[in-house]
Coordinates of C-alpha atoms and ligand atoms in Angstrom, one line a residue:
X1 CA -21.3 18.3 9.3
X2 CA -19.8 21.2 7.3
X3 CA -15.8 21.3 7.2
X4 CA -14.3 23.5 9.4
X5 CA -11.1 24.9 6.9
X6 CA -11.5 23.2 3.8
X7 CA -13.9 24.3 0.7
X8 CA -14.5 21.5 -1.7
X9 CA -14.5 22.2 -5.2
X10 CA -17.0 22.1 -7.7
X11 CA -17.7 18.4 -8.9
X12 CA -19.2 15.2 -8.1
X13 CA -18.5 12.1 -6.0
X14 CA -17.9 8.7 -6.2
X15 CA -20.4 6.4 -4.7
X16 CA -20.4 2.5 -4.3
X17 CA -23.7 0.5 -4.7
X18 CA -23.8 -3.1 -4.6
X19 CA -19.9 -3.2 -4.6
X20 CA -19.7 -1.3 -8.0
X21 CA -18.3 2.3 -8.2
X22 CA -20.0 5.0 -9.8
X23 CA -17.9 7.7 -11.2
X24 CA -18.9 11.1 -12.3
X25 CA -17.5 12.7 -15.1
X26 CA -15.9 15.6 -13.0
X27 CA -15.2 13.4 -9.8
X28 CA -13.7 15.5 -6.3
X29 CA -10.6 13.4 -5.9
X30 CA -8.7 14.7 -2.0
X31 CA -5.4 14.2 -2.0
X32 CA -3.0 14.8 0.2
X33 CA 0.8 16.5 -0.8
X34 CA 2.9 14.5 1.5
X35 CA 5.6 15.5 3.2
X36 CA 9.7 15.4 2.9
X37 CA 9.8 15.1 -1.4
X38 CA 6.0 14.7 -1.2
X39 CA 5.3 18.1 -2.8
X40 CA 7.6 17.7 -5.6
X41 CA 6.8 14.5 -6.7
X42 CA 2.9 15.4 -6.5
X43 CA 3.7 18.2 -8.7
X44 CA 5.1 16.4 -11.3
X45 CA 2.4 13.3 -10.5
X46 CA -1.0 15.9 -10.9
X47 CA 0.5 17.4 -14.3
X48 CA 0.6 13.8 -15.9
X49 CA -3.0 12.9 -14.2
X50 CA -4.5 15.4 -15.5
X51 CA -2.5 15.4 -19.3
X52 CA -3.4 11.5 -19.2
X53 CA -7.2 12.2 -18.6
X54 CA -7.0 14.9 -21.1
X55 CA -5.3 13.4 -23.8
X56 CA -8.1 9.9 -23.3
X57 CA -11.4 12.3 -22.5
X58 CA -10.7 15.3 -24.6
X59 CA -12.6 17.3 -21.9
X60 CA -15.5 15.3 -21.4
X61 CA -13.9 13.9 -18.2
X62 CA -11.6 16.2 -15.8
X63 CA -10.5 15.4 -12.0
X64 CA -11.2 17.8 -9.7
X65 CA -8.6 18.0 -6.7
X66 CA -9.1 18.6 -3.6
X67 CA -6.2 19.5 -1.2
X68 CA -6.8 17.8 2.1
X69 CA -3.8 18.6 4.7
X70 CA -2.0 15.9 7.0
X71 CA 1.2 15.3 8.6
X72 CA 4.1 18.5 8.7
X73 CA 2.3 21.1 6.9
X74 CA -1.2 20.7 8.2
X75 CA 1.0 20.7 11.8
X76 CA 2.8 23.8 10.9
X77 CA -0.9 25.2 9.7
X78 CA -2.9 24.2 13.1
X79 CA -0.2 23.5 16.1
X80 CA -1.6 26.6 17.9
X81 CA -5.0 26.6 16.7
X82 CA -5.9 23.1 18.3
X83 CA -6.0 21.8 22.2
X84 CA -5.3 18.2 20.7
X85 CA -2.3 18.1 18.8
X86 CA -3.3 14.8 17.1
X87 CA -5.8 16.4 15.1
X88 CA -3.4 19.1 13.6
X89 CA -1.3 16.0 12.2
X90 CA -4.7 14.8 11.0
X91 CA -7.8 17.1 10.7
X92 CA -11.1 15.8 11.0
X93 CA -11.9 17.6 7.8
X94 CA -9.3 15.6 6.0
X95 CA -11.2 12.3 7.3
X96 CA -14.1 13.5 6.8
X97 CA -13.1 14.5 2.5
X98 CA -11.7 10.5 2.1
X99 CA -14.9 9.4 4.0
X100 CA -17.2 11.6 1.4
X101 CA -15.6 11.2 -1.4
X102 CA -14.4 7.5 -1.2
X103 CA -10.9 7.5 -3.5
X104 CA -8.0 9.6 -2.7
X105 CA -4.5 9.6 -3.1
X106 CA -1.9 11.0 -0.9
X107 CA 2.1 11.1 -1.2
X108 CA 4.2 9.7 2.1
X109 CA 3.5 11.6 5.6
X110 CA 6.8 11.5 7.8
X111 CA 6.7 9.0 11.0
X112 CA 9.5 9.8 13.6
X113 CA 11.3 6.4 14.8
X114 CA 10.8 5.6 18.7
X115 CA 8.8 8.8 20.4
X116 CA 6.2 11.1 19.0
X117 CA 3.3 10.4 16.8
X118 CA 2.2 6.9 15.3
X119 CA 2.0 6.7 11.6
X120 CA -0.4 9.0 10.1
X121 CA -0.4 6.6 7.2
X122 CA -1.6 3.1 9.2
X123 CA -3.9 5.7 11.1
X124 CA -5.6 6.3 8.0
X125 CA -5.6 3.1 6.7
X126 CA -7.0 1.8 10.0
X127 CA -9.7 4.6 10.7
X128 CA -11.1 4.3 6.8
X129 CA -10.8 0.3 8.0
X130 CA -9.1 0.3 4.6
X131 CA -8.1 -3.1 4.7
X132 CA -6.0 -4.6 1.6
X133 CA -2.7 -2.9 0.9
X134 CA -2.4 -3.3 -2.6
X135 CA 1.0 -3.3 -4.1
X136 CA 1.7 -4.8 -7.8
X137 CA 5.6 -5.6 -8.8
X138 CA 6.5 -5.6 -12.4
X139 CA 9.2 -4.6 -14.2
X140 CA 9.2 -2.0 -16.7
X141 CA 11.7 -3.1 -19.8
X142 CA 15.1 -0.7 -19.3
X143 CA 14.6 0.0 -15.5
X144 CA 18.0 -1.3 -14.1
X145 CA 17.8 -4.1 -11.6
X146 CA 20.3 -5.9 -9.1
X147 CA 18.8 -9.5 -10.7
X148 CA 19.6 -11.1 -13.6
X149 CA 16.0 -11.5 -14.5
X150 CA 13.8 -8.8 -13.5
X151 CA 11.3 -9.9 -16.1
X152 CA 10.3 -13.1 -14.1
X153 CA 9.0 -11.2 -11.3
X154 CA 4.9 -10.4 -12.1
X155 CA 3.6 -10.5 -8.2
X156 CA 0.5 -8.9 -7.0
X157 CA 0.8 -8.1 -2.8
X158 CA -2.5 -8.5 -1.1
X159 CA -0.9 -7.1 2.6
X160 CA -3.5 -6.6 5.2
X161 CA -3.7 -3.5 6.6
X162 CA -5.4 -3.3 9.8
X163 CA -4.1 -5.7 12.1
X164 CA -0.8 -7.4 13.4
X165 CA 2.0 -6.1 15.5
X166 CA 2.0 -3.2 13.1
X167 CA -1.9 -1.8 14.4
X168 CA 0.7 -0.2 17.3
X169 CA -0.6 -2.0 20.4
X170 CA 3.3 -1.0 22.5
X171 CA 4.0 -0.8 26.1
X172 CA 7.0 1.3 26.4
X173 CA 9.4 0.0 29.2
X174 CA 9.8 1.1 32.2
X175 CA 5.9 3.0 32.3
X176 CA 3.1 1.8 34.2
X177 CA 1.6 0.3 31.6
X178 CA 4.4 -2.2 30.8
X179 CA 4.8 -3.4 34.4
X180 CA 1.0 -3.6 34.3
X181 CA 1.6 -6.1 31.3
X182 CA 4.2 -7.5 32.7
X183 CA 2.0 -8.0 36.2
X184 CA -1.0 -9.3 34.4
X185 CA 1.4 -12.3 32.2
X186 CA 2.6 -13.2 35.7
X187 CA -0.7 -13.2 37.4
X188 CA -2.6 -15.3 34.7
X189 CA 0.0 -16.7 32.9
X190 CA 2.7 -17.9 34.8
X191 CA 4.9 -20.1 32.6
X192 CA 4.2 -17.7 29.9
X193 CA 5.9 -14.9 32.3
X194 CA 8.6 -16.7 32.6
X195 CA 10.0 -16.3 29.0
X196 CA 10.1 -12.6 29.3
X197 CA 13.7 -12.5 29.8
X198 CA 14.4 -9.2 31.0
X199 CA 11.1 -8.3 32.8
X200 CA 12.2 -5.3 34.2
X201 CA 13.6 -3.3 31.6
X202 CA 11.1 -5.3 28.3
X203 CA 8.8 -3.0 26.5
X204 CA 6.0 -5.1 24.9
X205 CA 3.8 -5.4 21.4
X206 CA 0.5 -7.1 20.8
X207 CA -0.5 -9.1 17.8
X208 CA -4.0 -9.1 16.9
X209 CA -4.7 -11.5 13.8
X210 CA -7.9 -12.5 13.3
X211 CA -10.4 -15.0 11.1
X212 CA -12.5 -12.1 10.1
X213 CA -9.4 -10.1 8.9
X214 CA -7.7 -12.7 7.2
X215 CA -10.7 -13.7 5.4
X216 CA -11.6 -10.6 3.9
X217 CA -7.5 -10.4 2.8
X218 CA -7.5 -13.6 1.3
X219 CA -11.2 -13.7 0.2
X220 CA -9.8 -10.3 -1.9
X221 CA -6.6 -11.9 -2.9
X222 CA -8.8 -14.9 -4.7
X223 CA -10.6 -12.4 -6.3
X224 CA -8.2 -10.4 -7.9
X225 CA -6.5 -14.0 -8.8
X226 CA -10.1 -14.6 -10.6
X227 CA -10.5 -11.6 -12.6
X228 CA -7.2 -11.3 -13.5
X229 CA -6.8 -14.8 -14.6
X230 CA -4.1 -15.4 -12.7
X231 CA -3.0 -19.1 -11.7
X232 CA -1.8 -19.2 -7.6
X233 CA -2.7 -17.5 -4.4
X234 CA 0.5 -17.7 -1.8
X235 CA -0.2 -17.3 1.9
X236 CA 3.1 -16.0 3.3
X237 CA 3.3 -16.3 7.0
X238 CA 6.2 -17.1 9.9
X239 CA 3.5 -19.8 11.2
X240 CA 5.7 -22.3 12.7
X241 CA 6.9 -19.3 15.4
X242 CA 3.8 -17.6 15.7
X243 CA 1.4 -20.0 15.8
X244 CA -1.6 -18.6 16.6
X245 CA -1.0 -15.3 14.5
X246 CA 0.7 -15.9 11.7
X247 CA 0.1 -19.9 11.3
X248 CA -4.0 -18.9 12.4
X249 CA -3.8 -16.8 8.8
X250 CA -2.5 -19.5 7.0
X251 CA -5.2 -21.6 8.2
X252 CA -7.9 -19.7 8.3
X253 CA -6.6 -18.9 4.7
X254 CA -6.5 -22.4 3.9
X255 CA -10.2 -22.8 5.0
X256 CA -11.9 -19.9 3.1
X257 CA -10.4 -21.1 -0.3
X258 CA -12.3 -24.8 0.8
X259 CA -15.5 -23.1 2.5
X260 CA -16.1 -20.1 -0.6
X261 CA -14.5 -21.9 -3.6
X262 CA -14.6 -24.9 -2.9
X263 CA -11.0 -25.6 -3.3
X264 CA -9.9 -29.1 -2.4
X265 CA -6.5 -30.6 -0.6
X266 CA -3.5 -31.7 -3.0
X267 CA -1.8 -34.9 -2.4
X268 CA -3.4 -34.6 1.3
X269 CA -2.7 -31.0 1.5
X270 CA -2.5 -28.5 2.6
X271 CA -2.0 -27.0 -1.0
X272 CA -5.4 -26.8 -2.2
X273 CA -7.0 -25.9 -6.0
X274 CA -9.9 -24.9 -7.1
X275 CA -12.0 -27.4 -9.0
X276 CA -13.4 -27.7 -12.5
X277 CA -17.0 -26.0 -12.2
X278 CA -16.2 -23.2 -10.3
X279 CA -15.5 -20.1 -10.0
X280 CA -11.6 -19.7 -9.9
X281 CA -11.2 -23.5 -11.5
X282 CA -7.8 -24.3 -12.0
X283 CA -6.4 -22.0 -9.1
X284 CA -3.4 -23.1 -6.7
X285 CA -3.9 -21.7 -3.0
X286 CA 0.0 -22.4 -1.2
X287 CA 1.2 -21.2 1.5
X288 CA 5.1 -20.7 2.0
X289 CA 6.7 -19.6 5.0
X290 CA 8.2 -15.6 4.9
X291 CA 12.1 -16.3 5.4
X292 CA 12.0 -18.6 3.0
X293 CA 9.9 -16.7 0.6
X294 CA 12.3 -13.6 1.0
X295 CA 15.0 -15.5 -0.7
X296 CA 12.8 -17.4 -3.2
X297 CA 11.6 -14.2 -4.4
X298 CA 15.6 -13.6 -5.6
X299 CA 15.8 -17.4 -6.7
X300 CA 12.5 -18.5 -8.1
X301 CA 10.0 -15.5 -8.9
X302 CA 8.8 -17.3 -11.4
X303 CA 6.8 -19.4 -9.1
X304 CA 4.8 -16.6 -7.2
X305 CA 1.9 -14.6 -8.6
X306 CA -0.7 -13.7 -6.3
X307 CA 0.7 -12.7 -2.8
X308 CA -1.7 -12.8 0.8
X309 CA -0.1 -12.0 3.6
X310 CA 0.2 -10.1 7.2
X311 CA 0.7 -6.8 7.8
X312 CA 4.2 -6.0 8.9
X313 CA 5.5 -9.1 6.2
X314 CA 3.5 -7.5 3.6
X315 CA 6.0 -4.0 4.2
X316 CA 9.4 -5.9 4.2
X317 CA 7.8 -7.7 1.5
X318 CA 7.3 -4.8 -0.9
X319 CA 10.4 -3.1 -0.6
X320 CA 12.6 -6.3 -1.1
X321 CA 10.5 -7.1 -4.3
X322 CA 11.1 -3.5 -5.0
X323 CA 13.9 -3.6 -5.5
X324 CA 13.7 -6.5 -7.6
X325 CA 12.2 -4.4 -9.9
X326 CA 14.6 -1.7 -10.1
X327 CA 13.5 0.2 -6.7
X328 CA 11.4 1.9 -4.7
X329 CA 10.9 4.8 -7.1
X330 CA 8.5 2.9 -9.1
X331 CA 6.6 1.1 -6.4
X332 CA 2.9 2.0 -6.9
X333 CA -0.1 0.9 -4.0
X334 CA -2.8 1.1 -2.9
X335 CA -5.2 0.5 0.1
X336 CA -8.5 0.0 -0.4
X337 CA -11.7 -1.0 1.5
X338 CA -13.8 -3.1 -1.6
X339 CA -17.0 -3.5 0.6
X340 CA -17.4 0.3 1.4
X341 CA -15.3 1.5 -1.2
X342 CA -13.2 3.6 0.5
X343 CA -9.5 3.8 -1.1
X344 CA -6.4 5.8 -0.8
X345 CA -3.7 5.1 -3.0
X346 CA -0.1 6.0 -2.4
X347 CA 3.6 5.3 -3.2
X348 CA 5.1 1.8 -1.4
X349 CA 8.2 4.8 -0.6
X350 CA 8.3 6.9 2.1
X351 CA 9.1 10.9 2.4
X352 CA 12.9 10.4 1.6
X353 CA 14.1 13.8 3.5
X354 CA 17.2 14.0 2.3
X355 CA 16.2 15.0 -1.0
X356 CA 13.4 17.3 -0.3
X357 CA 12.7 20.1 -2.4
X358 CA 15.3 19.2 -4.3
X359 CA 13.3 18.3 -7.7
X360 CA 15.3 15.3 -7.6
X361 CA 13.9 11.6 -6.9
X362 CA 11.5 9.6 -9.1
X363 CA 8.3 10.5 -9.0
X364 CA 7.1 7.3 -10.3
X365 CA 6.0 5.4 -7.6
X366 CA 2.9 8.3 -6.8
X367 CA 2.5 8.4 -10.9
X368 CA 1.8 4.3 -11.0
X369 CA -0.2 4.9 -8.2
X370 CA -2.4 7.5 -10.3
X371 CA -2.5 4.9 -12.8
X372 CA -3.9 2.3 -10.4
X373 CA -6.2 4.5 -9.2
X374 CA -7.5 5.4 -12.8
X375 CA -7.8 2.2 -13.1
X376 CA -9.8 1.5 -10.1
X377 CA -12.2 4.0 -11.5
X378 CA -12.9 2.5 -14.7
X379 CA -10.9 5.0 -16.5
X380 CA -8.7 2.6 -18.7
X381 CA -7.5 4.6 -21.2
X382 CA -6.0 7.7 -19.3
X383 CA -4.5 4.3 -17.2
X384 CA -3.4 2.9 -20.4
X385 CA -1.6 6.7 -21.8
X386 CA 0.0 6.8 -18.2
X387 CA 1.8 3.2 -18.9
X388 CA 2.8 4.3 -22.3
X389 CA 4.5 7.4 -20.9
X390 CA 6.2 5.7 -18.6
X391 CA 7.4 3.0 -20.9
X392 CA 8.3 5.8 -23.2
X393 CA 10.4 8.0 -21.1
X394 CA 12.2 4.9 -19.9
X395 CA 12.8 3.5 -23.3
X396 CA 14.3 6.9 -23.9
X397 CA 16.5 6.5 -20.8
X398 CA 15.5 9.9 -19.9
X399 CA 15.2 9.3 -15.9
X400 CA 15.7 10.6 -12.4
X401 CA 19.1 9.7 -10.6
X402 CA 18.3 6.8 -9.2
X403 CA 18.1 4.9 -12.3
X404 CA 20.1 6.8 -14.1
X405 CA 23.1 5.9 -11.3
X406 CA 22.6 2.2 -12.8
X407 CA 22.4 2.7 -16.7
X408 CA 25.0 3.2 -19.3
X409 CA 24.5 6.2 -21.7
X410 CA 20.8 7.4 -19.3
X411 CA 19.9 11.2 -18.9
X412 CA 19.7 12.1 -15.7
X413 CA 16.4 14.8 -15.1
X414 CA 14.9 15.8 -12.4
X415 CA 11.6 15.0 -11.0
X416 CA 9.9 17.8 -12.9
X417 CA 11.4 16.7 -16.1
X418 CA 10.5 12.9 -15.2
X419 CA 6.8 13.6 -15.2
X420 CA 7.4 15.6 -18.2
X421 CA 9.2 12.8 -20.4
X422 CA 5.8 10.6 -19.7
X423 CA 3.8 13.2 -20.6
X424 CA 5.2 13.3 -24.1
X425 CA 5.8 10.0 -24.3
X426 CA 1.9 9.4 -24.4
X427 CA 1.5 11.0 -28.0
Ligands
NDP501 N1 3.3 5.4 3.2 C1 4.1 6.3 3.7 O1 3.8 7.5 3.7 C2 5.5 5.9 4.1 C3 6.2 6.7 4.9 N2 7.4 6.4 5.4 C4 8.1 7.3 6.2 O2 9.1 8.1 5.4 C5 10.2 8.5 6.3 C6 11.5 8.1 5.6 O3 11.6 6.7 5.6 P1 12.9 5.9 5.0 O4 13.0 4.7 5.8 O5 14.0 6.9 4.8 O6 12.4 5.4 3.6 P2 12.2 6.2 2.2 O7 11.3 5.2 1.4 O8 11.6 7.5 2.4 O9 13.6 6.3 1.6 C7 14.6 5.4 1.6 C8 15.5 5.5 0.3 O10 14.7 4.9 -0.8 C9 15.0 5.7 -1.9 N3 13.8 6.4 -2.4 C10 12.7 6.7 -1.7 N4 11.8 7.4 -2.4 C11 12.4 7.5 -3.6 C12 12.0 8.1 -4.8 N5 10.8 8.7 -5.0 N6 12.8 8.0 -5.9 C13 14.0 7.4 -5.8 N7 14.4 6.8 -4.7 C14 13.6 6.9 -3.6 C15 16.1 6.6 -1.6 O11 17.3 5.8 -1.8 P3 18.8 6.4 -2.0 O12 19.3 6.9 -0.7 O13 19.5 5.1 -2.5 O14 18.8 7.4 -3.1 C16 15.9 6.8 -0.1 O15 17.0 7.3 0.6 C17 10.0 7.8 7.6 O16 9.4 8.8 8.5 C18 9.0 6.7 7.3 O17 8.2 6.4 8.4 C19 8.1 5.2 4.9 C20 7.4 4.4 4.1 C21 6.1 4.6 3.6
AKG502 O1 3.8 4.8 8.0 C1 5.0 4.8 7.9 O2 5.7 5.8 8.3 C2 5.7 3.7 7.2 C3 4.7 2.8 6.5 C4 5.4 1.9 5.6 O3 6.6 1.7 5.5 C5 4.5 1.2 4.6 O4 3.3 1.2 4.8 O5 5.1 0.5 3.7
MG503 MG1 7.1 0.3 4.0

């Protein structure tokens, strides 16, 4: 099926075979612009991509973007052209450009709170079935931090992506559908019923966790844990309320490390380790319950490495360790399908309207999320110029406001100049 508004440019794509990415020289890379600061900060991202893959390649590789359109602009662009409004928030063709050409990267679409559309960002990540959110936390030496030892946190997230309370399963009160919930838990489950305590006036959410979902999490948590040599897996979970949810991932996490790695119980369990002789030997798969993780992330960071954990815990989760770090302008992600390949990496931050078109906020988050993608493709050292730059500009404390509100004697630039600072950083 041709595309209906978009022209791809010349290039090539990336295909998967046998889990392993091939990646032409000139790859077609979509992206989408985002909304609220989105356009400035991809501004100032694209220039250091493509000075990063200049400055490693010398020409002999070169990313070829592809503007896809989602959320206000693509809206603006096809309200009156379409009977369904869903598909002017998100056009087929820009489906169909992350389907093609498997990794993409996109800056943060606007969801309202309440009414109107559902988050064009989970609907992406669910119709791409692009399962692991991927979000690393590490601190870059200078960034200011609220902790007294940002340097001890080092944590991988592994948040799954396409289930929970967050997939948007709602029944608003008072509409047929609720009181059709609400009928059906009387009719079938009757002491269940009961602990609805305001029937009339509840709206309702479902929570679909399942084996097959947490598996493939968990399975790709182990993974990373493996290639990157790292020494524990953490299931995070609120499994003593929600038993059959958030306690069946911590079980069914439990069981793949035993069934696939054949990790085994210590001191009767349920922490379990990989053994000597296989793959992963040495290994630590815990499990630790979310409250309590939130505050040991402030009080013992040292002890977490490896992250697995549900969807909606996984996005309280990533801006608390954030800001850890020194904030949401420098939380990087990515979601990614590893069986078909499909990816879409983006910022852990949102559209931040108050300080659109303003040249103002960090653009750092959507630049580290460049850097994972480079990464992803094999192309280490443009990845490797981007980390210099950043460590370069920040060394220099030349940064955007919201780190330089927190350092003595910082320059303040804006997010143009940011992306500019790295950029010369990398010689
Ligand atoms: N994946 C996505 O596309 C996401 C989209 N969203 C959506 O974004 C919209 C706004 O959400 P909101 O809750 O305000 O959260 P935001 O993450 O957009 O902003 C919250 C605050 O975080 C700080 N911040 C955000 N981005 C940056 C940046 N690049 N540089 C420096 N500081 C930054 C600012 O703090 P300060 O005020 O202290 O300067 C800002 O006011 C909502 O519609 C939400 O649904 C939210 C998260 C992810
Ligand atoms: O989709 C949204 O608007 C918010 C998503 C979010 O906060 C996240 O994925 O971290
Ligand atoms: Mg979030």
């Amino acid at each position: 099926m041709a595309y209906e508004h978009l022209t791809p440019p010349a290039g090539d794509k990336i295909t998967i075979k046998d889990g392993i990415l091939n990646v032409p020289d000139q790859p077609v890379i979509p992206f989408i612009e985002g909304d609220g600061t989105g356009p400035d900060i991809w501004k100032a991202s694209q220039k250091v991509f493509d000075a990063a893959v200049e400055k490693a390649y010398g020409g002999k590789r070169k990313i070829s973007w592809f503007e896809v359109l989602a959320g206000e602009k693509s809206y603006d662009l096809f309200k009156d052209k379409v009977s369904d409004l869903g598909k002017a928030w998100l056009p087929d063709d820009t489906l169909k450009a992350f389907d093609e050409y498997l990794v993409g990267i996109k800056g943060p679409l606007t969801t309202p709170v309440g009414g109107g559309i559902r988050s064009l960002n989970v609907a992406l990540r669910q119709i791409l079935d692009l399962y692991v959110c991927l979000r690393p936390v590490r601190w870059f030496e200078g960034v200011p931090s609220p902790v007294k030892r940002p340097d001890l946190t080092d944590m991988v997230i592994f948040r799954e992506n396409t289930e929970d309370i967050y997939a948007g399963i709602e029944f608003k009160a008072g509409t047929d559908e609720a009181k059709a919930f609400g009928a059906f838990l009387s009719e079938k489950y009757p002491a269940l019923a009961k602990k609805v305590r305001f029937p009339e006036t509840a709206g309702y959410g479902v929570k679909p966790v399942s084996e097959e979902g947490t598996e493939r999490l968990v399975r790709a948590a182990i993974e990373y844990a493996i290639a990157e040599g790292k020494d524990s897996v953490t299931l995070v979970h609120k499994g003593n309320i929600m038993k059959f949810t958030e306690g069946g991932f911590r079980d069914w996490g439990y069981e793949l490390a035993k069934k696939e790695y054949g990790a085994v119980e210590l001191d009767g369990g349920p922490w379990c380790k990989i053994p000597e002789g296989k793959r992963g030997a040495g290994i630590i798969i815990k499990d630790v319950i979310a409250d309590a993780f939130l505050q040991q992330i402030l009080t013992r960071p040292a002890e977490y490495s490896v992250v697995a954990t549900l969807n909606l815990n996984g996005d309280y989760i990533s801006d608390a360790l954030a800001a850890c770090v020194g904030g949401i302008g420098i939380a990087p992600g990515g979601n990614i399908n590893y069986v078909t390949g499909h990816a879409i990496f983006e910022a852990t931050h949102g559209t931040a309207p108050k300080y659109a078109n303003l040249d103002k906020v960090n653009p750092g988050s959507v630049i580290l999320s460049g850097e994972m993608m480079l990464r992803h493709l094999g192309w280490t050292e443009a990845a490797d110029l981007i980390i210099k730059g950043v460590n370069g500009a920040i060394g220099s404390k030349t940064v955007t406001y919201d780190f330089a509100r927190l350092m003595d004697d910082a320059k303040e630039v804006k997010c143009s100049e940011f992306g500019d600072a790295i950029i010369k950083a990398m010689d």
